[in-house]
Amino acid sequence: MTGRAVLAARAPGPRLDDEPTYRALFADRDTWAPYVRAVCRHHGLAPAEPVSATLPGTFPTFAAGGRWVVKFFGELFDGRRCHAVEREAHRLAEAVPGLPVPALLAEGALLPDGRWPYLVFAFAPGESLGATFERVPAGRRRALARRLGAWLRRFHAAPLNG
């Protein structure tokens, strides 16, 4: 994993510290593509094109070049704490044998004071189950539920040290 980086002198785009503006822009490709490209360039992950939004969640998350996923943790919704929690959960999940976990490739922050931290993961190709659920036959859904249950059981059995 590449070391921590600081990539910008100011926060992304327009002010994203109020919820209505954040909701309007957190998945906006045009707002975030320059930052996604800068993160990828800084960590030697090129080419970063195309940049595309992933499924909406809580924080701005974008696929880059079909090879990487960049997730930014903003000021709202306790972003710094969520960044630390996700990083630790990933570390724990990686230690579970047989659990399919994308590699954490890099991390850093957009601002010198540590605001807007980010994580960069390897891209896991595929479709969202939510987007394809109706097309998946019932037998395949049950098999998937069993597989997910087995993975979840392994994850829950992981030792919590540190």
JSON list of C-alpha atoms in Angstrom, two decimals:
[
{"chain": "A", "resi": 1, "resn": "MET", "atom": "CA", "xyz": [0.00, 0.00, 0.00]},
{"chain": "A", "resi": 2, "resn": "THR", "atom": "CA", "xyz": [1.28, 3.42, -0.95]},
{"chain": "A", "resi": 3, "resn": "GLY", "atom": "CA", "xyz": [1.78, 5.98, 1.82]},
{"chain": "A", "resi": 4, "resn": "ARG", "atom": "CA", "xyz": [-0.53, 8.73, 2.95]},
{"chain": "A", "resi": 5, "resn": "ALA", "atom": "CA", "xyz": [-0.94, 11.64, 0.55]},
{"chain": "A", "resi": 6, "resn": "VAL", "atom": "CA", "xyz": [-2.24, 15.20, 0.66]},
{"chain": "A", "resi": 7, "resn": "LEU", "atom": "CA", "xyz": [-3.58, 16.25, -2.71]},
{"chain": "A", "resi": 8, "resn": "ALA", "atom": "CA", "xyz": [-5.47, 19.55, -2.53]},
{"chain": "A", "resi": 9, "resn": "ALA", "atom": "CA", "xyz": [-5.26, 22.89, -0.84]},
{"chain": "A", "resi": 10, "resn": "ARG", "atom": "CA", "xyz": [-9.03, 23.22, -0.52]},
{"chain": "A", "resi": 11, "resn": "ALA", "atom": "CA", "xyz": [-12.11, 21.04, -0.18]},
{"chain": "A", "resi": 12, "resn": "PRO", "atom": "CA", "xyz": [-13.69, 19.55, -3.31]},
{"chain": "A", "resi": 13, "resn": "GLY", "atom": "CA", "xyz": [-15.87, 21.76, -5.49]},
{"chain": "A", "resi": 14, "resn": "PRO", "atom": "CA", "xyz": [-18.60, 23.81, -3.85]},
{"chain": "A", "resi": 15, "resn": "ARG", "atom": "CA", "xyz": [-19.01, 23.69, -0.08]},
{"chain": "A", "resi": 16, "resn": "LEU", "atom": "CA", "xyz": [-20.09, 20.20, 0.85]},
{"chain": "A", "resi": 17, "resn": "ASP", "atom": "CA", "xyz": [-20.62, 20.80, 4.55]},
{"chain": "A", "resi": 18, "resn": "ASP", "atom": "CA", "xyz": [-24.39, 21.23, 4.36]},
{"chain": "A", "resi": 19, "resn": "GLU", "atom": "CA", "xyz": [-26.59, 18.23, 3.71]},
{"chain": "A", "resi": 20, "resn": "PRO", "atom": "CA", "xyz": [-28.66, 19.51, 0.75]},
{"chain": "A", "resi": 21, "resn": "THR", "atom": "CA", "xyz": [-25.56, 20.48, -1.26]},
{"chain": "A", "resi": 22, "resn": "TYR", "atom": "CA", "xyz": [-23.83, 17.24, -0.28]},
{"chain": "A", "resi": 23, "resn": "ARG", "atom": "CA", "xyz": [-26.82, 15.13, -1.37]},
{"chain": "A", "resi": 24, "resn": "ALA", "atom": "CA", "xyz": [-26.94, 16.95, -4.71]},
{"chain": "A", "resi": 25, "resn": "LEU", "atom": "CA", "xyz": [-23.23, 16.47, -5.47]},
{"chain": "A", "resi": 26, "resn": "PHE", "atom": "CA", "xyz": [-21.85, 13.44, -3.64]},
{"chain": "A", "resi": 27, "resn": "ALA", "atom": "CA", "xyz": [-22.37, 11.17, -6.65]},
{"chain": "A", "resi": 28, "resn": "ASP", "atom": "CA", "xyz": [-21.71, 13.84, -9.30]},
{"chain": "A", "resi": 29, "resn": "ARG", "atom": "CA", "xyz": [-18.98, 12.62, -11.61]},
{"chain": "A", "resi": 30, "resn": "ASP", "atom": "CA", "xyz": [-18.04, 16.11, -12.83]},
{"chain": "A", "resi": 31, "resn": "THR", "atom": "CA", "xyz": [-17.48, 17.36, -9.27]},
{"chain": "A", "resi": 32, "resn": "TRP", "atom": "CA", "xyz": [-15.32, 14.39, -8.23]},
{"chain": "A", "resi": 33, "resn": "ALA", "atom": "CA", "xyz": [-13.50, 13.25, -11.39]},
{"chain": "A", "resi": 34, "resn": "PRO", "atom": "CA", "xyz": [-10.59, 15.72, -10.97]},
{"chain": "A", "resi": 35, "resn": "TYR", "atom": "CA", "xyz": [-10.01, 14.44, -7.42]},
{"chain": "A", "resi": 36, "resn": "VAL", "atom": "CA", "xyz": [-10.29, 10.79, -8.47]},
{"chain": "A", "resi": 37, "resn": "ARG", "atom": "CA", "xyz": [-7.74, 11.44, -11.24]},
{"chain": "A", "resi": 38, "resn": "ALA", "atom": "CA", "xyz": [-5.41, 13.24, -8.81]},
{"chain": "A", "resi": 39, "resn": "VAL", "atom": "CA", "xyz": [-5.58, 10.37, -6.31]},
{"chain": "A", "resi": 40, "resn": "CYS", "atom": "CA", "xyz": [-4.87, 7.80, -9.02]},
{"chain": "A", "resi": 41, "resn": "ARG", "atom": "CA", "xyz": [-2.06, 9.85, -10.51]},
{"chain": "A", "resi": 42, "resn": "HIS", "atom": "CA", "xyz": [-0.46, 10.37, -7.08]},
{"chain": "A", "resi": 43, "resn": "HIS", "atom": "CA", "xyz": [-0.48, 6.64, -6.35]},
{"chain": "A", "resi": 44, "resn": "GLY", "atom": "CA", "xyz": [0.66, 5.58, -9.83]},
{"chain": "A", "resi": 45, "resn": "LEU", "atom": "CA", "xyz": [-2.73, 4.10, -10.73]},
{"chain": "A", "resi": 46, "resn": "ALA", "atom": "CA", "xyz": [-3.13, 5.18, -14.32]},
{"chain": "A", "resi": 47, "resn": "PRO", "atom": "CA", "xyz": [-4.98, 5.49, -16.56]},
{"chain": "A", "resi": 48, "resn": "ALA", "atom": "CA", "xyz": [-7.90, 6.53, -14.36]},
{"chain": "A", "resi": 49, "resn": "GLU", "atom": "CA", "xyz": [-10.38, 6.88, -17.23]},
{"chain": "A", "resi": 50, "resn": "PRO", "atom": "CA", "xyz": [-13.23, 6.44, -17.36]},
{"chain": "A", "resi": 51, "resn": "VAL", "atom": "CA", "xyz": [-14.32, 7.81, -13.98]},
{"chain": "A", "resi": 52, "resn": "SER", "atom": "CA", "xyz": [-17.82, 6.70, -13.02]},
{"chain": "A", "resi": 53, "resn": "ALA", "atom": "CA", "xyz": [-20.00, 6.83, -9.92]},
{"chain": "A", "resi": 54, "resn": "THR", "atom": "CA", "xyz": [-20.63, 3.56, -8.12]},
{"chain": "A", "resi": 55, "resn": "LEU", "atom": "CA", "xyz": [-23.87, 2.67, -6.36]},
{"chain": "A", "resi": 56, "resn": "PRO", "atom": "CA", "xyz": [-24.80, 5.55, -4.06]},
{"chain": "A", "resi": 57, "resn": "GLY", "atom": "CA", "xyz": [-23.99, 5.08, -0.40]},
{"chain": "A", "resi": 58, "resn": "THR", "atom": "CA", "xyz": [-23.06, 7.56, 2.30]},
{"chain": "A", "resi": 59, "resn": "PHE", "atom": "CA", "xyz": [-19.78, 8.85, 0.88]},
{"chain": "A", "resi": 60, "resn": "PRO", "atom": "CA", "xyz": [-18.60, 9.81, -2.63]},
{"chain": "A", "resi": 61, "resn": "THR", "atom": "CA", "xyz": [-17.30, 6.62, -4.27]},
{"chain": "A", "resi": 62, "resn": "PHE", "atom": "CA", "xyz": [-16.08, 6.31, -7.84]},
{"chain": "A", "resi": 63, "resn": "ALA", "atom": "CA", "xyz": [-14.65, 3.64, -10.12]},
{"chain": "A", "resi": 64, "resn": "ALA", "atom": "CA", "xyz": [-11.53, 4.66, -12.03]},
{"chain": "A", "resi": 65, "resn": "GLY", "atom": "CA", "xyz": [-10.36, 2.99, -15.19]},
{"chain": "A", "resi": 66, "resn": "GLY", "atom": "CA", "xyz": [-12.43, -0.09, -14.39]},
{"chain": "A", "resi": 67, "resn": "ARG", "atom": "CA", "xyz": [-9.54, -1.12, -12.10]},
{"chain": "A", "resi": 68, "resn": "TRP", "atom": "CA", "xyz": [-9.79, 0.95, -8.91]},
{"chain": "A", "resi": 69, "resn": "VAL", "atom": "CA", "xyz": [-12.40, 2.35, -6.54]},
{"chain": "A", "resi": 70, "resn": "VAL", "atom": "CA", "xyz": [-11.75, 5.65, -4.75]},
{"chain": "A", "resi": 71, "resn": "LYS", "atom": "CA", "xyz": [-13.89, 6.44, -1.70]},
{"chain": "A", "resi": 72, "resn": "PHE", "atom": "CA", "xyz": [-13.81, 9.89, -0.09]},
{"chain": "A", "resi": 73, "resn": "PHE", "atom": "CA", "xyz": [-14.94, 10.44, 3.51]},
{"chain": "A", "resi": 74, "resn": "GLY", "atom": "CA", "xyz": [-16.27, 13.97, 3.96]},
{"chain": "A", "resi": 75, "resn": "GLU", "atom": "CA", "xyz": [-17.09, 16.22, 6.86]},
{"chain": "A", "resi": 76, "resn": "LEU", "atom": "CA", "xyz": [-20.71, 15.15, 7.16]},
{"chain": "A", "resi": 77, "resn": "PHE", "atom": "CA", "xyz": [-21.76, 11.86, 8.73]},
{"chain": "A", "resi": 78, "resn": "ASP", "atom": "CA", "xyz": [-18.60, 11.66, 10.84]},
{"chain": "A", "resi": 79, "resn": "GLY", "atom": "CA", "xyz": [-16.41, 10.96, 7.83]},
{"chain": "A", "resi": 80, "resn": "ARG", "atom": "CA", "xyz": [-13.06, 10.74, 9.61]},
{"chain": "A", "resi": 81, "resn": "ARG", "atom": "CA", "xyz": [-14.36, 8.17, 12.08]},
{"chain": "A", "resi": 82, "resn": "CYS", "atom": "CA", "xyz": [-16.08, 6.20, 9.30]},
{"chain": "A", "resi": 83, "resn": "HIS", "atom": "CA", "xyz": [-12.80, 6.19, 7.35]},
{"chain": "A", "resi": 84, "resn": "ALA", "atom": "CA", "xyz": [-10.97, 4.71, 10.34]},
{"chain": "A", "resi": 85, "resn": "VAL", "atom": "CA", "xyz": [-13.73, 2.14, 10.93]},
{"chain": "A", "resi": 86, "resn": "GLU", "atom": "CA", "xyz": [-13.81, 1.06, 7.29]},
{"chain": "A", "resi": 87, "resn": "ARG", "atom": "CA", "xyz": [-10.03, 0.78, 7.19]},
{"chain": "A", "resi": 88, "resn": "GLU", "atom": "CA", "xyz": [-10.03, -1.40, 10.32]},
{"chain": "A", "resi": 89, "resn": "ALA", "atom": "CA", "xyz": [-12.95, -3.53, 9.12]},
{"chain": "A", "resi": 90, "resn": "HIS", "atom": "CA", "xyz": [-11.08, -4.10, 5.87]},
{"chain": "A", "resi": 91, "resn": "ARG", "atom": "CA", "xyz": [-7.94, -5.12, 7.78]},
{"chain": "A", "resi": 92, "resn": "LEU", "atom": "CA", "xyz": [-9.97, -7.64, 9.77]},
{"chain": "A", "resi": 93, "resn": "ALA", "atom": "CA", "xyz": [-11.76, -8.98, 6.69]},
{"chain": "A", "resi": 94, "resn": "GLU", "atom": "CA", "xyz": [-8.47, -9.43, 4.81]},
{"chain": "A", "resi": 95, "resn": "ALA", "atom": "CA", "xyz": [-7.23, -11.69, 7.59]},
{"chain": "A", "resi": 96, "resn": "VAL", "atom": "CA", "xyz": [-10.17, -14.11, 7.20]},
{"chain": "A", "resi": 97, "resn": "PRO", "atom": "CA", "xyz": [-9.15, -17.03, 4.95]},
{"chain": "A", "resi": 98, "resn": "GLY", "atom": "CA", "xyz": [-11.41, -17.49, 1.95]},
{"chain": "A", "resi": 99, "resn": "LEU", "atom": "CA", "xyz": [-13.23, -14.17, 2.32]},
{"chain": "A", "resi": 100, "resn": "PRO", "atom": "CA", "xyz": [-13.30, -12.36, -1.05]},
{"chain": "A", "resi": 101, "resn": "VAL", "atom": "CA", "xyz": [-12.05, -8.90, -0.11]},
{"chain": "A", "resi": 102, "resn": "PRO", "atom": "CA", "xyz": [-10.74, -6.38, -2.65]},
{"chain": "A", "resi": 103, "resn": "ALA", "atom": "CA", "xyz": [-7.20, -5.21, -1.92]},
{"chain": "A", "resi": 104, "resn": "LEU", "atom": "CA", "xyz": [-6.73, -1.85, -0.20]},
{"chain": "A", "resi": 105, "resn": "LEU", "atom": "CA", "xyz": [-4.17, -0.21, -2.49]},
{"chain": "A", "resi": 106, "resn": "ALA", "atom": "CA", "xyz": [-3.71, 3.29, -1.09]},
{"chain": "A", "resi": 107, "resn": "GLU", "atom": "CA", "xyz": [-4.99, 5.90, 1.30]},
{"chain": "A", "resi": 108, "resn": "GLY", "atom": "CA", "xyz": [-4.51, 9.56, 1.98]},
{"chain": "A", "resi": 109, "resn": "ALA", "atom": "CA", "xyz": [-6.34, 12.83, 2.50]},
{"chain": "A", "resi": 110, "resn": "LEU", "atom": "CA", "xyz": [-7.28, 15.60, 0.11]},
{"chain": "A", "resi": 111, "resn": "LEU", "atom": "CA", "xyz": [-6.47, 18.37, 2.58]},
{"chain": "A", "resi": 112, "resn": "PRO", "atom": "CA", "xyz": [-3.31, 19.05, 4.63]},
{"chain": "A", "resi": 113, "resn": "ASP", "atom": "CA", "xyz": [-5.27, 18.97, 7.91]},
{"chain": "A", "resi": 114, "resn": "GLY", "atom": "CA", "xyz": [-6.42, 15.41, 7.19]},
{"chain": "A", "resi": 115, "resn": "ARG", "atom": "CA", "xyz": [-9.93, 16.36, 6.10]},
{"chain": "A", "resi": 116, "resn": "TRP", "atom": "CA", "xyz": [-11.50, 14.37, 3.29]},
{"chain": "A", "resi": 117, "resn": "PRO", "atom": "CA", "xyz": [-9.53, 11.17, 3.83]},
{"chain": "A", "resi": 118, "resn": "TYR", "atom": "CA", "xyz": [-9.84, 8.54, 1.12]},
{"chain": "A", "resi": 119, "resn": "LEU", "atom": "CA", "xyz": [-9.26, 4.85, 0.51]},
{"chain": "A", "resi": 120, "resn": "VAL", "atom": "CA", "xyz": [-8.40, 3.22, -2.82]},
{"chain": "A", "resi": 121, "resn": "PHE", "atom": "CA", "xyz": [-9.44, -0.38, -3.41]},
{"chain": "A", "resi": 122, "resn": "ALA", "atom": "CA", "xyz": [-9.02, -2.80, -6.27]},
{"chain": "A", "resi": 123, "resn": "PHE", "atom": "CA", "xyz": [-12.17, -2.84, -8.40]},
{"chain": "A", "resi": 124, "resn": "ALA", "atom": "CA", "xyz": [-14.34, -5.95, -8.03]},
{"chain": "A", "resi": 125, "resn": "PRO", "atom": "CA", "xyz": [-16.20, -6.43, -11.32]},
{"chain": "A", "resi": 126, "resn": "GLY", "atom": "CA", "xyz": [-19.80, -7.54, -11.38]},
{"chain": "A", "resi": 127, "resn": "GLU", "atom": "CA", "xyz": [-23.32, -6.30, -10.99]},
{"chain": "A", "resi": 128, "resn": "SER", "atom": "CA", "xyz": [-25.15, -5.23, -7.88]},
{"chain": "A", "resi": 129, "resn": "LEU", "atom": "CA", "xyz": [-27.52, -7.91, -6.62]},
{"chain": "A", "resi": 130, "resn": "GLY", "atom": "CA", "xyz": [-30.04, -5.14, -6.01]},
{"chain": "A", "resi": 131, "resn": "ALA", "atom": "CA", "xyz": [-29.93, -4.23, -9.71]},
{"chain": "A", "resi": 132, "resn": "THR", "atom": "CA", "xyz": [-30.28, -7.83, -10.89]},
{"chain": "A", "resi": 133, "resn": "PHE", "atom": "CA", "xyz": [-32.33, -9.45, -8.10]},
{"chain": "A", "resi": 134, "resn": "GLU", "atom": "CA", "xyz": [-35.48, -9.97, -10.17]},
{"chain": "A", "resi": 135, "resn": "ARG", "atom": "CA", "xyz": [-33.50, -11.74, -12.91]},
{"chain": "A", "resi": 136, "resn": "VAL", "atom": "CA", "xyz": [-31.73, -14.16, -10.54]},
{"chain": "A", "resi": 137, "resn": "PRO", "atom": "CA", "xyz": [-33.63, -17.46, -10.22]},
{"chain": "A", "resi": 138, "resn": "ALA", "atom": "CA", "xyz": [-34.80, -18.38, -6.70]},
{"chain": "A", "resi": 139, "resn": "GLY", "atom": "CA", "xyz": [-32.42, -21.36, -6.50]},
{"chain": "A", "resi": 140, "resn": "ARG", "atom": "CA", "xyz": [-29.41, -19.13, -7.30]},
{"chain": "A", "resi": 141, "resn": "ARG", "atom": "CA", "xyz": [-30.56, -16.57, -4.71]},
{"chain": "A", "resi": 142, "resn": "ARG", "atom": "CA", "xyz": [-30.73, -19.31, -2.06]},
{"chain": "A", "resi": 143, "resn": "ALA", "atom": "CA", "xyz": [-27.25, -20.54, -3.03]},
{"chain": "A", "resi": 144, "resn": "LEU", "atom": "CA", "xyz": [-25.94, -16.98, -2.84]},
{"chain": "A", "resi": 145, "resn": "ALA", "atom": "CA", "xyz": [-27.56, -16.51, 0.58]},
{"chain": "A", "resi": 146, "resn": "ARG", "atom": "CA", "xyz": [-25.84, -19.69, 1.82]},
{"chain": "A", "resi": 147, "resn": "ARG", "atom": "CA", "xyz": [-22.48, -18.50, 0.48]},
{"chain": "A", "resi": 148, "resn": "LEU", "atom": "CA", "xyz": [-22.92, -15.04, 2.02]},
{"chain": "A", "resi": 149, "resn": "GLY", "atom": "CA", "xyz": [-23.96, -16.64, 5.31]},
{"chain": "A", "resi": 150, "resn": "ALA", "atom": "CA", "xyz": [-20.80, -18.77, 5.35]},
{"chain": "A", "resi": 151, "resn": "TRP", "atom": "CA", "xyz": [-18.66, -15.71, 4.67]},
{"chain": "A", "resi": 152, "resn": "LEU", "atom": "CA", "xyz": [-20.45, -13.74, 7.36]},
{"chain": "A", "resi": 153, "resn": "ARG", "atom": "CA", "xyz": [-19.94, -16.58, 9.87]},
{"chain": "A", "resi": 154, "resn": "ARG", "atom": "CA", "xyz": [-16.20, -16.58, 9.08]},
{"chain": "A", "resi": 155, "resn": "PHE", "atom": "CA", "xyz": [-16.04, -12.80, 9.39]},
{"chain": "A", "resi": 156, "resn": "HIS", "atom": "CA", "xyz": [-17.85, -12.85, 12.75]},
{"chain": "A", "resi": 157, "resn": "ALA", "atom": "CA", "xyz": [-15.41, -15.47, 14.00]},
{"chain": "A", "resi": 158, "resn": "ALA", "atom": "CA", "xyz": [-12.40, -13.26, 13.17]},
{"chain": "A", "resi": 159, "resn": "PRO", "atom": "CA", "xyz": [-10.36, -12.29, 16.24]},
{"chain": "A", "resi": 160, "resn": "LEU", "atom": "CA", "xyz": [-10.73, -8.64, 17.25]},
{"chain": "A", "resi": 161, "resn": "ASN", "atom": "CA", "xyz": [-7.21, -7.74, 18.29]},
{"chain": "A", "resi": 162, "resn": "GLY", "atom": "CA", "xyz": [-5.75, -4.27, 18.34]}
]
